[in-house]
Structures are given as structure tokens and as C-alpha cells.
Amino acid sequence: MTEPAIAIRNVAKTWTPEGRPAVHALRNLSLDILPGEFVVLLGPSGCGKSTLLYMIAGLEGVSAGTIEQDGIAVTQPSAERGLIFQEASLFPWLTIVDNVAFGLSVRGVPVTERRAIAVEMLRSVGLGDMLEKKPDELSGGMRQRAACARALAMRPKVLMMDEPFAALDVQTRSKMQDFLLQIWRDSGASIILVTHSIDEAIALADRVVVFTARPGQVKTIVPIDLPRPRPSRDARYHQYRDLFTELLADEVDRAFAEQEAL
Ligand SMILES: Nc1ncnc2c1ncn2[C@@H]1O[C@H](COP(=O)(O)OP(=O)(O)OP(=O)(O)O)[C@@H](O)[C@H]1O
Ligand SMILES: [Mg+2]
């Protein structure tokens, strides 16, 4: 048996915002992420997908259960677990190359080596000509590539991405998916990616974890047994799409019913 890179055991999370009722975001959630595996999280809005990423990243504590990386409890953020948010979180006042180099300073890479590593990473994501640009001079797709470069420069063992391509147009999104598969293969890292797009889940995942409506639990896990690249004209692709559409419809209905009851 391969030891999991990330082991999530019976995890629950209850948010207790001041002066407002508690929110049970996740309950009794168990999931293993294997080394080098590409896992996609799919589920209705509010089922706790982002919450789970924050906890794996070590930015938030669990209310019950345990999360371990390589057998060691996650208690704080680590350079070994990178997180990319939906909107690329680059510093607007720094150039792209300084954005990537800044991450390396946090990791303790000597100042003389930072720029060279940053340049190499940016070249590998096709931004070698953009080094001295500021984030607002780049397109949305380029900003997300820069955010990927910054995360990958840290050589994380686990890279988490929260709806990274949601704001992009369809063509750019599809290019970014190809690009992501390529850097995933080269890096050997595990990837945990959240999306609302069934097509994106089928295009990318080794396994798709479908969540129930809040409080989120694993409803089912579907391995995608198709060689990559996965053209959408393939008949089996459509079978997966029908399956996920059906699995999600029930949960989205439940999530809406709960919203209306509030
Ligand atoms: N910091 C917080 N304080 C209080 N409640 C929170 C906080 N963050 C999230 N929640 C609540 O926890 C629940 C799960 O939120 P979360 O953002 O994890 O869902 P999600 O699955 O990522 O949804 P979406 O698909 O819309 O991004 C929601 O009801 C949300 O309102
Ligand atoms: Mg979210």
C-alpha cells in the first residue's frame, strides 16, 4: 500500500462567527490523497470545499478529526503545501519576477539564488518575456500562470488550487488545463483542485471527490479511467458527464432548499 501524502480522518469544521449562528461546514470527512495524485473536489456552493483546502494548508484548524501530511499532523502552514486562490493573489506593487522571488525569501532561499530560480520558473510557465511587468499589465490567464510559478518555485509536495480558472474565458481555461497537466507531471506533486465545472473535473482528475451539500461529506469518489488528453467527443467522457450531472443535481437541490429555509 502506498502511504498517503495527505490523510484526512473524520474531520469536522464548525465556523463560529461572533454574534451569528454557528455554521457546520464539514462533518465526518475522511479522504486520502496519494503522492503525485491529481484529485478534484466537486460539490455544491457552500459545502466546505474551500474550508477543507484552508485546513489542509494549515491556515485554519479542524473542529474534530485529524489531517496529516506524510504521517505528521498539520498544525500550521508549510512551504510543502501550496495554496492558490481563485483570484491570483500576487502583490500588485511588485514585478512578476519579484513576486516569485518574494515567495522564495519566505522559504529562506539565499538572496543571490532567488532571482535565478524565479526566472527559471517563469520561463517554464511561458512568462519569460514578462519578468519586469506588474500584475495589472498581464491578462487573467498570465496572472494565474504567474501564481502557479510562485507556488511551484517553493517545490511543494502538495499544491492546492481553489477554482483557479473560474474567471477565465473558455479557450484560455482549456489552455491552462493543458499547462497544468504538464507542470503536474514535471513536478511530481499531488494536486487538489476545486472546481464547479464538471468538464474541468473530467479533463484533469485521477479521482473526483463529490461532496454532499453542507455539512459537506464525501458523497462518492469516482476514478476517471480515461487516458489523457481526454477529448470531449469520446463516448465515455459523456458517460462521466451524465454521472456527475446526476450526482450533483441532488446535492444542489438540497443546498438550495436549505438556503431558502434560512
Ligand atoms: N471564515 C468564515 N466564518 C464563518 N463562516 C464561514 C467562513 N468561511 C466559510 N464559512 C461558511 O462555511 C460554509 C462553507 O464555506 P466554503 O467557502 O468552504 O464553501 P465552498 O464549498 O468553498 O463554496 P463555494 O463553492 O461557493 O466556493 C459556508 O456556509 C460559509 O458561509
Ligand atoms: Mg469555495
mmCIF file of N, CA and C in Angstrom, residues 83-209:
data_model
loop_
_atom_site.group_PDB
_atom_site.id
_atom_site.type_symbol
_atom_site.label_atom_id
_atom_site.label_comp_id
_atom_site.label_asym_id
_atom_site.label_seq_id
_atom_site.Cartn_x
_atom_site.Cartn_y
_atom_site.Cartn_z
ATOM 1 N N LEU A 83 -0.988 26.874 -1.730
ATOM 2 C CA LEU A 83 -2.410 27.134 -1.988
ATOM 3 C C LEU A 83 -2.542 28.305 -2.952
ATOM 4 N N ILE A 84 -3.275 28.077 -4.036
ATOM 5 C CA ILE A 84 -3.545 29.152 -4.998
ATOM 6 C C ILE A 84 -5.028 29.478 -4.933
ATOM 7 N N PHE A 85 -5.329 30.743 -4.707
ATOM 8 C CA PHE A 85 -6.721 31.174 -4.556
ATOM 9 C C PHE A 85 -7.360 31.407 -5.917
ATOM 10 N N GLN A 86 -8.667 31.628 -5.883
ATOM 11 C CA GLN A 86 -9.414 31.829 -7.131
ATOM 12 C C GLN A 86 -8.868 33.015 -7.924
ATOM 13 N N GLU A 87 -8.725 34.156 -7.270
ATOM 14 C CA GLU A 87 -8.108 35.310 -7.920
ATOM 15 C C GLU A 87 -6.626 35.248 -7.587
ATOM 16 N N ALA A 88 -5.801 35.303 -8.598
ATOM 17 C CA ALA A 88 -4.367 35.194 -8.355
ATOM 18 C C ALA A 88 -3.948 36.213 -7.300
ATOM 19 N N SER A 89 -3.310 35.734 -6.261
ATOM 20 C CA SER A 89 -3.006 36.628 -5.138
ATOM 21 C C SER A 89 -1.568 37.119 -5.247
ATOM 22 N N LEU A 90 -1.296 37.872 -6.295
ATOM 23 C CA LEU A 90 0.036 38.451 -6.476
ATOM 24 C C LEU A 90 0.070 39.826 -5.817
ATOM 25 N N PHE A 91 1.255 40.256 -5.394
ATOM 26 C CA PHE A 91 1.385 41.614 -4.865
ATOM 27 C C PHE A 91 1.394 42.589 -6.040
ATOM 28 N N PRO A 92 0.428 43.521 -6.089
ATOM 29 C CA PRO A 92 0.307 44.381 -7.261
ATOM 30 C C PRO A 92 1.481 45.345 -7.432
ATOM 31 N N TRP A 93 2.189 45.638 -6.333
ATOM 32 C CA TRP A 93 3.266 46.639 -6.421
ATOM 33 C C TRP A 93 4.607 46.015 -6.798
ATOM 34 N N LEU A 94 4.679 44.681 -6.858
ATOM 35 C CA LEU A 94 5.933 44.024 -7.234
ATOM 36 C C LEU A 94 5.859 43.536 -8.674
ATOM 37 N N THR A 95 7.000 43.511 -9.353
ATOM 38 C CA THR A 95 7.027 42.899 -10.686
ATOM 39 C C THR A 95 6.785 41.398 -10.532
ATOM 40 N N ILE A 96 6.502 40.759 -11.689
ATOM 41 C CA ILE A 96 6.225 39.322 -11.659
ATOM 42 C C ILE A 96 7.417 38.553 -11.089
ATOM 43 N N VAL A 97 8.614 38.914 -11.537
ATOM 44 C CA VAL A 97 9.786 38.157 -11.067
ATOM 45 C C VAL A 97 10.012 38.391 -9.568
ATOM 46 N N ASP A 98 9.726 39.594 -9.095
ATOM 47 C CA ASP A 98 9.876 39.842 -7.651
ATOM 48 C C ASP A 98 8.786 39.140 -6.844
ATOM 49 N N ASN A 99 7.592 39.003 -7.438
ATOM 50 C CA ASN A 99 6.545 38.242 -6.766
ATOM 51 C C ASN A 99 7.004 36.812 -6.493
ATOM 52 N N VAL A 100 7.602 36.180 -7.508
ATOM 53 C CA VAL A 100 8.043 34.787 -7.355
ATOM 54 C C VAL A 100 9.223 34.733 -6.376
ATOM 55 N N ALA A 101 10.147 35.699 -6.510
ATOM 56 C CA ALA A 101 11.326 35.712 -5.632
ATOM 57 C C ALA A 101 10.925 35.948 -4.177
ATOM 58 N N PHE A 102 9.859 36.733 -3.969
ATOM 59 C CA PHE A 102 9.411 37.001 -2.595
ATOM 60 C C PHE A 102 9.035 35.707 -1.883
ATOM 61 N N GLY A 103 8.295 34.849 -2.597
ATOM 62 C CA GLY A 103 7.920 33.553 -2.007
ATOM 63 C C GLY A 103 9.162 32.797 -1.554
ATOM 64 N N LEU A 104 10.209 32.862 -2.352
ATOM 65 C CA LEU A 104 11.437 32.130 -2.020
ATOM 66 C C LEU A 104 12.132 32.710 -0.798
ATOM 67 N N SER A 105 11.979 34.030 -0.599
ATOM 68 C CA SER A 105 12.600 34.630 0.588
ATOM 69 C C SER A 105 11.932 34.067 1.840
ATOM 70 N N VAL A 106 10.611 33.832 1.751
ATOM 71 C CA VAL A 106 9.898 33.257 2.894
ATOM 72 C C VAL A 106 10.441 31.862 3.187
ATOM 73 N N ARG A 107 10.822 31.154 2.143
ATOM 74 C CA ARG A 107 11.336 29.796 2.314
ATOM 75 C C ARG A 107 12.805 29.796 2.749
ATOM 76 N N GLY A 108 13.451 30.951 2.755
ATOM 77 C CA GLY A 108 14.831 31.018 3.226
ATOM 78 C C GLY A 108 15.866 30.750 2.156
ATOM 79 N N VAL A 109 15.478 30.870 0.867
ATOM 80 C CA VAL A 109 16.458 30.705 -0.210
ATOM 81 C C VAL A 109 17.371 31.942 -0.224
ATOM 82 N N PRO A 110 18.704 31.758 -0.314
ATOM 83 C CA PRO A 110 19.618 32.913 -0.292
ATOM 84 C C PRO A 110 19.274 33.912 -1.386
ATOM 85 N N VAL A 111 19.474 35.188 -1.074
ATOM 86 C CA VAL A 111 19.051 36.268 -1.956
ATOM 87 C C VAL A 111 19.665 36.137 -3.341
ATOM 88 N N THR A 112 20.909 35.654 -3.405
ATOM 89 C CA THR A 112 21.601 35.551 -4.693
ATOM 90 C C THR A 112 20.969 34.511 -5.613
ATOM 91 N N GLU A 113 20.284 33.538 -5.039
ATOM 92 C CA GLU A 113 19.716 32.458 -5.864
ATOM 93 C C GLU A 113 18.266 32.717 -6.242
ATOM 94 N N ARG A 114 17.623 33.648 -5.504
ATOM 95 C CA ARG A 114 16.173 33.808 -5.687
ATOM 96 C C ARG A 114 15.810 34.189 -7.111
ATOM 97 N N ARG A 115 16.503 35.187 -7.637
ATOM 98 C CA ARG A 115 16.114 35.681 -8.952
ATOM 99 C C ARG A 115 16.281 34.606 -10.029
ATOM 100 N N ALA A 116 17.380 33.870 -9.963
ATOM 101 C CA ALA A 116 17.620 32.842 -10.981
ATOM 102 C C ALA A 116 16.511 31.783 -10.949
ATOM 103 N N ILE A 117 16.119 31.371 -9.756
ATOM 104 C CA ILE A 117 15.057 30.359 -9.648
ATOM 105 C C ILE A 117 13.741 30.945 -10.153
ATOM 106 N N ALA A 118 13.470 32.209 -9.771
ATOM 107 C CA ALA A 118 12.221 32.851 -10.199
ATOM 108 C C ALA A 118 12.157 32.951 -11.720
ATOM 109 N N VAL A 119 13.282 33.331 -12.338
ATOM 110 C CA VAL A 119 13.320 33.463 -13.801
ATOM 111 C C VAL A 119 13.070 32.095 -14.446
ATOM 112 N N GLU A 120 13.716 31.070 -13.906
ATOM 113 C CA GLU A 120 13.548 29.720 -14.481
ATOM 114 C C GLU A 120 12.092 29.268 -14.389
ATOM 115 N N MET A 121 11.465 29.503 -13.219
ATOM 116 C CA MET A 121 10.066 29.080 -13.052
ATOM 117 C C MET A 121 9.161 29.847 -14.016
ATOM 118 N N LEU A 122 9.395 31.144 -14.149
ATOM 119 C CA LEU A 122 8.533 31.949 -15.025
ATOM 120 C C LEU A 122 8.721 31.539 -16.483
ATOM 121 N N ARG A 123 9.934 31.190 -16.856
ATOM 122 C CA ARG A 123 10.149 30.681 -18.222
ATOM 123 C C ARG A 123 9.362 29.400 -18.423
ATOM 124 N N SER A 124 9.362 28.542 -17.408
ATOM 125 C CA SER A 124 8.708 27.234 -17.566
ATOM 126 C C SER A 124 7.193 27.382 -17.714
ATOM 127 N N VAL A 125 6.629 28.501 -17.250
ATOM 128 C CA VAL A 125 5.187 28.708 -17.449
ATOM 129 C C VAL A 125 4.930 29.682 -18.611
ATOM 130 N N GLY A 126 5.969 29.921 -19.414
ATOM 131 C CA GLY A 126 5.788 30.725 -20.629
ATOM 132 C C GLY A 126 5.734 32.221 -20.384
ATOM 133 N N LEU A 127 6.291 32.686 -19.264
ATOM 134 C CA LEU A 127 6.253 34.122 -18.960
ATOM 135 C C LEU A 127 7.650 34.733 -18.942
ATOM 136 N N GLY A 128 8.570 34.110 -19.664
ATOM 137 C CA GLY A 128 9.952 34.592 -19.694
ATOM 138 C C GLY A 128 10.092 36.020 -20.200
ATOM 139 N N ASP A 129 9.125 36.478 -21.014
ATOM 140 C CA ASP A 129 9.189 37.845 -21.550
ATOM 141 C C ASP A 129 8.506 38.864 -20.639
ATOM 142 N N MET A 130 7.923 38.413 -19.562
ATOM 143 C CA MET A 130 7.064 39.281 -18.738
ATOM 144 C C MET A 130 7.681 39.594 -17.374
ATOM 145 N N LEU A 131 8.954 39.256 -17.209
ATOM 146 C CA LEU A 131 9.552 39.281 -15.867
ATOM 147 C C LEU A 131 9.364 40.603 -15.139
ATOM 148 N N GLU A 132 9.540 41.713 -15.863
ATOM 149 C CA GLU A 132 9.533 43.020 -15.201
ATOM 150 C C GLU A 132 8.168 43.704 -15.241
ATOM 151 N N LYS A 133 7.144 42.982 -15.695
ATOM 152 C CA LYS A 133 5.789 43.558 -15.719
ATOM 153 C C LYS A 133 5.157 43.474 -14.329
ATOM 154 N N LYS A 134 4.221 44.399 -14.076
ATOM 155 C CA LYS A 134 3.423 44.324 -12.845
ATOM 156 C C LYS A 134 2.173 43.470 -13.142
ATOM 157 N N PRO A 135 1.579 42.876 -12.107
ATOM 158 C CA PRO A 135 0.415 42.001 -12.347
ATOM 159 C C PRO A 135 -0.683 42.649 -13.193
ATOM 160 N N ASP A 136 -0.957 43.954 -12.981
ATOM 161 C CA ASP A 136 -2.087 44.541 -13.726
ATOM 162 C C ASP A 136 -1.759 44.778 -15.201
ATOM 163 N N GLU A 137 -0.525 44.487 -15.602
ATOM 164 C CA GLU A 137 -0.182 44.573 -17.028
ATOM 165 C C GLU A 137 -0.380 43.228 -17.729
ATOM 166 N N LEU A 138 -0.749 42.200 -16.982
ATOM 167 C CA LEU A 138 -0.911 40.862 -17.563
ATOM 168 C C LEU A 138 -2.391 40.523 -17.723
ATOM 169 N N SER A 139 -2.674 39.565 -18.614
ATOM 170 C CA SER A 139 -4.046 39.052 -18.737
ATOM 171 C C SER A 139 -4.343 38.141 -17.547
ATOM 172 N N GLY A 140 -5.630 37.794 -17.388
ATOM 173 C CA GLY A 140 -6.030 36.919 -16.277
ATOM 174 C C GLY A 140 -5.301 35.581 -16.322
ATOM 175 N N GLY A 141 -5.183 35.007 -17.529
ATOM 176 C CA GLY A 141 -4.506 33.711 -17.667
ATOM 177 C C GLY A 141 -3.029 33.814 -17.304
ATOM 178 N N MET A 142 -2.399 34.922 -17.702
ATOM 179 C CA MET A 142 -0.979 35.112 -17.365
ATOM 180 C C MET A 142 -0.805 35.282 -15.857
ATOM 181 N N ARG A 143 -1.738 36.011 -15.235
ATOM 182 C CA ARG A 143 -1.638 36.194 -13.778
ATOM 183 C C ARG A 143 -1.726 34.836 -13.073
ATOM 184 N N GLN A 144 -2.647 33.966 -13.551
ATOM 185 C CA GLN A 144 -2.765 32.662 -12.906
ATOM 186 C C GLN A 144 -1.509 31.827 -13.148
ATOM 187 N N ARG A 145 -0.897 31.992 -14.329
ATOM 188 C CA ARG A 145 0.360 31.260 -14.576
ATOM 189 C C ARG A 145 1.463 31.768 -13.657
ATOM 190 N N ALA A 146 1.483 33.090 -13.444
ATOM 191 C CA ALA A 146 2.485 33.647 -12.523
ATOM 192 C C ALA A 146 2.254 33.116 -11.102
ATOM 193 N N ALA A 147 0.983 33.021 -10.710
ATOM 194 C CA ALA A 147 0.671 32.490 -9.373
ATOM 195 C C ALA A 147 1.118 31.030 -9.277
ATOM 196 N N CYS A 148 0.923 30.271 -10.374
ATOM 197 C CA CYS A 148 1.395 28.873 -10.402
ATOM 198 C C CYS A 148 2.912 28.840 -10.248
ATOM 199 N N ALA A 149 3.605 29.734 -10.985
ATOM 200 C CA ALA A 149 5.069 29.758 -10.919
ATOM 201 C C ALA A 149 5.521 30.049 -9.490
ATOM 202 N N ARG A 150 4.838 31.010 -8.847
ATOM 203 C CA ARG A 150 5.230 31.349 -7.483
ATOM 204 C C ARG A 150 5.040 30.151 -6.546
ATOM 205 N N ALA A 151 3.896 29.461 -6.715
ATOM 206 C CA ALA A 151 3.634 28.301 -5.858
ATOM 207 C C ALA A 151 4.635 27.181 -6.149
ATOM 208 N N LEU A 152 4.918 26.943 -7.440
ATOM 209 C CA LEU A 152 5.783 25.810 -7.804
ATOM 210 C C LEU A 152 7.245 26.064 -7.462
ATOM 211 N N ALA A 153 7.639 27.357 -7.441
ATOM 212 C CA ALA A 153 9.032 27.682 -7.094
ATOM 213 C C ALA A 153 9.367 27.181 -5.691
ATOM 214 N N MET A 154 8.336 27.046 -4.864
ATOM 215 C CA MET A 154 8.542 26.573 -3.488
ATOM 216 C C MET A 154 8.702 25.055 -3.437
ATOM 217 N N ARG A 155 8.581 24.400 -4.601
ATOM 218 C CA ARG A 155 8.654 22.933 -4.676
ATOM 219 C C ARG A 155 7.751 22.257 -3.648
ATOM 220 N N PRO A 156 6.459 22.587 -3.657
ATOM 221 C CA PRO A 156 5.556 21.956 -2.687
ATOM 222 C C PRO A 156 5.338 20.491 -3.041
ATOM 223 N N LYS A 157 5.065 19.690 -2.025
ATOM 224 C CA LYS A 157 4.693 18.292 -2.295
ATOM 225 C C LYS A 157 3.222 18.214 -2.645
ATOM 226 N N VAL A 158 2.463 19.178 -2.125
ATOM 227 C CA VAL A 158 1.022 19.209 -2.381
ATOM 228 C C VAL A 158 0.649 20.621 -2.809
ATOM 229 N N LEU A 159 -0.009 20.713 -3.962
ATOM 230 C CA LEU A 159 -0.438 22.022 -4.455
ATOM 231 C C LEU A 159 -1.967 22.047 -4.469
ATOM 232 N N MET A 160 -2.540 23.020 -3.750
ATOM 233 C CA MET A 160 -3.996 23.157 -3.711
ATOM 234 C C MET A 160 -4.417 24.353 -4.545
ATOM 235 N N MET A 161 -5.491 24.188 -5.293
ATOM 236 C CA MET A 161 -5.948 25.264 -6.171
ATOM 237 C C MET A 161 -7.456 25.404 -6.004
ATOM 238 N N ASP A 162 -7.896 26.615 -5.610
ATOM 239 C CA ASP A 162 -9.319 26.848 -5.344
ATOM 240 C C ASP A 162 -9.941 27.571 -6.535
ATOM 241 N N GLU A 163 -10.642 26.845 -7.379
ATOM 242 C CA GLU A 163 -11.272 27.397 -8.585
ATOM 243 C C GLU A 163 -10.314 28.315 -9.344
ATOM 244 N N PRO A 164 -9.130 27.807 -9.705
ATOM 245 C CA PRO A 164 -8.099 28.709 -10.230
ATOM 246 C C PRO A 164 -8.439 29.327 -11.581
ATOM 247 N N PHE A 165 -9.291 28.667 -12.360
ATOM 248 C CA PHE A 165 -9.523 29.148 -13.725
ATOM 249 C C PHE A 165 -10.942 29.667 -13.929
ATOM 250 N N ALA A 166 -11.680 29.848 -12.826
ATOM 251 C CA ALA A 166 -13.102 30.193 -12.947
ATOM 252 C C ALA A 166 -13.315 31.522 -13.670
ATOM 253 N N ALA A 167 -12.356 32.445 -13.521
ATOM 254 C CA ALA A 167 -12.566 33.782 -14.093
ATOM 255 C C ALA A 167 -12.105 33.868 -15.557
ATOM 256 N N LEU A 168 -11.603 32.773 -16.111
ATOM 257 C CA LEU A 168 -11.017 32.836 -17.453
ATOM 258 C C LEU A 168 -12.028 32.438 -18.530
ATOM 259 N N ASP A 169 -11.808 32.949 -19.757
ATOM 260 C CA ASP A 169 -12.671 32.549 -20.874
ATOM 261 C C ASP A 169 -12.385 31.084 -21.243
ATOM 262 N N VAL A 170 -13.298 30.506 -22.007
ATOM 263 C CA VAL A 170 -13.261 29.058 -22.266
ATOM 264 C C VAL A 170 -11.942 28.622 -22.918
ATOM 265 N N GLN A 171 -11.463 29.384 -23.906
ATOM 266 C CA GLN A 171 -10.237 28.970 -24.608
ATOM 267 C C GLN A 171 -9.028 29.049 -23.689
ATOM 268 N N THR A 172 -8.928 30.159 -22.944
ATOM 269 C CA THR A 172 -7.787 30.310 -22.033
ATOM 270 C C THR A 172 -7.834 29.220 -20.966
ATOM 271 N N ARG A 173 -9.050 28.919 -20.516
ATOM 272 C CA ARG A 173 -9.208 27.912 -19.477
ATOM 273 C C ARG A 173 -8.693 26.555 -19.962
ATOM 274 N N SER A 174 -9.046 26.206 -21.182
ATOM 275 C CA SER A 174 -8.627 24.918 -21.711
ATOM 276 C C SER A 174 -7.095 24.876 -21.875
ATOM 277 N N LYS A 175 -6.504 25.987 -22.304
ATOM 278 C CA LYS A 175 -5.030 26.050 -22.406
ATOM 279 C C LYS A 175 -4.386 25.900 -21.028
ATOM 280 N N MET A 176 -4.991 26.564 -20.032
ATOM 281 C CA MET A 176 -4.441 26.494 -18.676
ATOM 282 C C MET A 176 -4.532 25.076 -18.118
ATOM 283 N N GLN A 177 -5.593 24.350 -18.501
ATOM 284 C CA GLN A 177 -5.716 22.963 -18.040
ATOM 285 C C GLN A 177 -4.591 22.108 -18.630
ATOM 286 N N ASP A 178 -4.303 22.298 -19.932
ATOM 287 C CA ASP A 178 -3.196 21.552 -20.560
ATOM 288 C C ASP A 178 -1.878 21.874 -19.869
ATOM 289 N N PHE A 179 -1.710 23.177 -19.633
ATOM 290 C CA PHE A 179 -0.488 23.647 -18.991
ATOM 291 C C PHE A 179 -0.346 23.033 -17.591
ATOM 292 N N LEU A 180 -1.458 22.994 -16.867
ATOM 293 C CA LEU A 180 -1.419 22.463 -15.503
ATOM 294 C C LEU A 180 -1.054 20.980 -15.515
ATOM 295 N N LEU A 181 -1.614 20.224 -16.455
ATOM 296 C CA LEU A 181 -1.292 18.791 -16.536
ATOM 297 C C LEU A 181 0.201 18.600 -16.795
ATOM 298 N N GLN A 182 0.744 19.481 -17.622
ATOM 299 C CA GLN A 182 2.169 19.385 -17.940
ATOM 300 C C GLN A 182 3.034 19.664 -16.700
ATOM 301 N N ILE A 183 2.722 20.754 -15.981
ATOM 302 C CA ILE A 183 3.573 21.062 -14.813
ATOM 303 C C ILE A 183 3.338 20.045 -13.692
ATOM 304 N N TRP A 184 2.145 19.503 -13.639
ATOM 305 C CA TRP A 184 1.868 18.458 -12.641
ATOM 306 C C TRP A 184 2.773 17.259 -12.898
ATOM 307 N N ARG A 185 2.857 16.820 -14.160
ATOM 308 C CA ARG A 185 3.719 15.671 -14.500
ATOM 309 C C ARG A 185 5.166 15.969 -14.178
ATOM 310 N N ASP A 186 5.619 17.180 -14.534
ATOM 311 C CA ASP A 186 7.026 17.525 -14.305
ATOM 312 C C ASP A 186 7.355 17.631 -12.820
ATOM 313 N N SER A 187 6.395 18.112 -12.021
ATOM 314 C CA SER A 187 6.695 18.398 -10.614
ATOM 315 C C SER A 187 6.596 17.162 -9.725
ATOM 316 N N GLY A 188 5.776 16.193 -10.106
ATOM 317 C CA GLY A 188 5.571 15.024 -9.252
ATOM 318 C C GLY A 188 4.737 15.321 -8.011
ATOM 319 N N ALA A 189 4.232 16.564 -7.886
ATOM 320 C CA ALA A 189 3.442 16.941 -6.711
ATOM 321 C C ALA A 189 2.027 16.338 -6.789
ATOM 322 N N SER A 190 1.389 16.234 -5.631
ATOM 323 C CA SER A 190 -0.050 15.936 -5.616
ATOM 324 C C SER A 190 -0.775 17.251 -5.842
ATOM 325 N N ILE A 191 -1.887 17.201 -6.578
ATOM 326 C CA ILE A 191 -2.692 18.409 -6.756
ATOM 327 C C ILE A 191 -4.103 18.149 -6.233
ATOM 328 N N ILE A 192 -4.620 19.111 -5.482
ATOM 329 C CA ILE A 192 -6.021 19.074 -5.043
ATOM 330 C C ILE A 192 -6.673 20.332 -5.601
ATOM 331 N N LEU A 193 -7.577 20.163 -6.537
ATOM 332 C CA LEU A 193 -8.153 21.316 -7.243
ATOM 333 C C LEU A 193 -9.664 21.337 -7.048
ATOM 334 N N VAL A 194 -10.180 22.511 -6.677
ATOM 335 C CA VAL A 194 -11.624 22.704 -6.524
ATOM 336 C C VAL A 194 -12.172 23.328 -7.801
ATOM 337 N N THR A 195 -13.275 22.789 -8.293
ATOM 338 C CA THR A 195 -13.919 23.408 -9.447
ATOM 339 C C THR A 195 -15.430 23.212 -9.357
ATOM 340 N N HIS A 196 -16.171 24.080 -10.055
ATOM 341 C CA HIS A 196 -17.605 23.853 -10.244
ATOM 342 C C HIS A 196 -17.872 23.256 -11.621
ATOM 343 N N SER A 197 -16.821 23.110 -12.416
ATOM 344 C CA SER A 197 -17.007 22.665 -13.791
ATOM 345 C C SER A 197 -16.830 21.156 -13.905
ATOM 346 N N ILE A 198 -17.896 20.473 -14.303
ATOM 347 C CA ILE A 198 -17.835 19.023 -14.499
ATOM 348 C C ILE A 198 -16.810 18.701 -15.586
ATOM 349 N N ASP A 199 -16.780 19.494 -16.651
ATOM 350 C CA ASP A 199 -15.829 19.237 -17.743
ATOM 351 C C ASP A 199 -14.390 19.367 -17.257
ATOM 352 N N GLU A 200 -14.145 20.364 -16.428
ATOM 353 C CA GLU A 200 -12.791 20.538 -15.904
ATOM 354 C C GLU A 200 -12.398 19.341 -15.039
ATOM 355 N N ALA A 201 -13.343 18.870 -14.228
ATOM 356 C CA ALA A 201 -13.067 17.713 -13.370
ATOM 357 C C ALA A 201 -12.700 16.501 -14.230
ATOM 358 N N ILE A 202 -13.457 16.256 -15.297
ATOM 359 C CA ILE A 202 -13.194 15.075 -16.141
ATOM 360 C C ILE A 202 -11.870 15.253 -16.900
ATOM 361 N N ALA A 203 -11.585 16.475 -17.324
ATOM 362 C CA ALA A 203 -10.351 16.710 -18.089
ATOM 363 C C ALA A 203 -9.101 16.468 -17.242
ATOM 364 N N LEU A 204 -9.184 16.759 -15.935
ATOM 365 C CA LEU A 204 -7.967 16.808 -15.129
ATOM 366 C C LEU A 204 -7.754 15.620 -14.192
ATOM 367 N N ALA A 205 -8.810 15.115 -13.580
ATOM 368 C CA ALA A 205 -8.634 14.324 -12.355
ATOM 369 C C ALA A 205 -8.194 12.879 -12.584
ATOM 370 N N ASP A 206 -7.361 12.374 -11.655
ATOM 371 C CA ASP A 206 -7.267 10.927 -11.468
ATOM 372 C C ASP A 206 -8.529 10.439 -10.762
ATOM 373 N N ARG A 207 -8.913 11.170 -9.705
ATOM 374 C CA ARG A 207 -10.149 10.830 -8.978
ATOM 375 C C ARG A 207 -10.923 12.121 -8.696
ATOM 376 N N VAL A 208 -12.237 12.039 -8.818
ATOM 377 C CA VAL A 208 -13.104 13.171 -8.496
ATOM 378 C C VAL A 208 -13.833 12.848 -7.192
ATOM 379 N N VAL A 209 -13.706 13.735 -6.210
ATOM 380 C CA VAL A 209 -14.413 13.569 -4.940
ATOM 381 C C VAL A 209 -15.661 14.434 -4.997
#
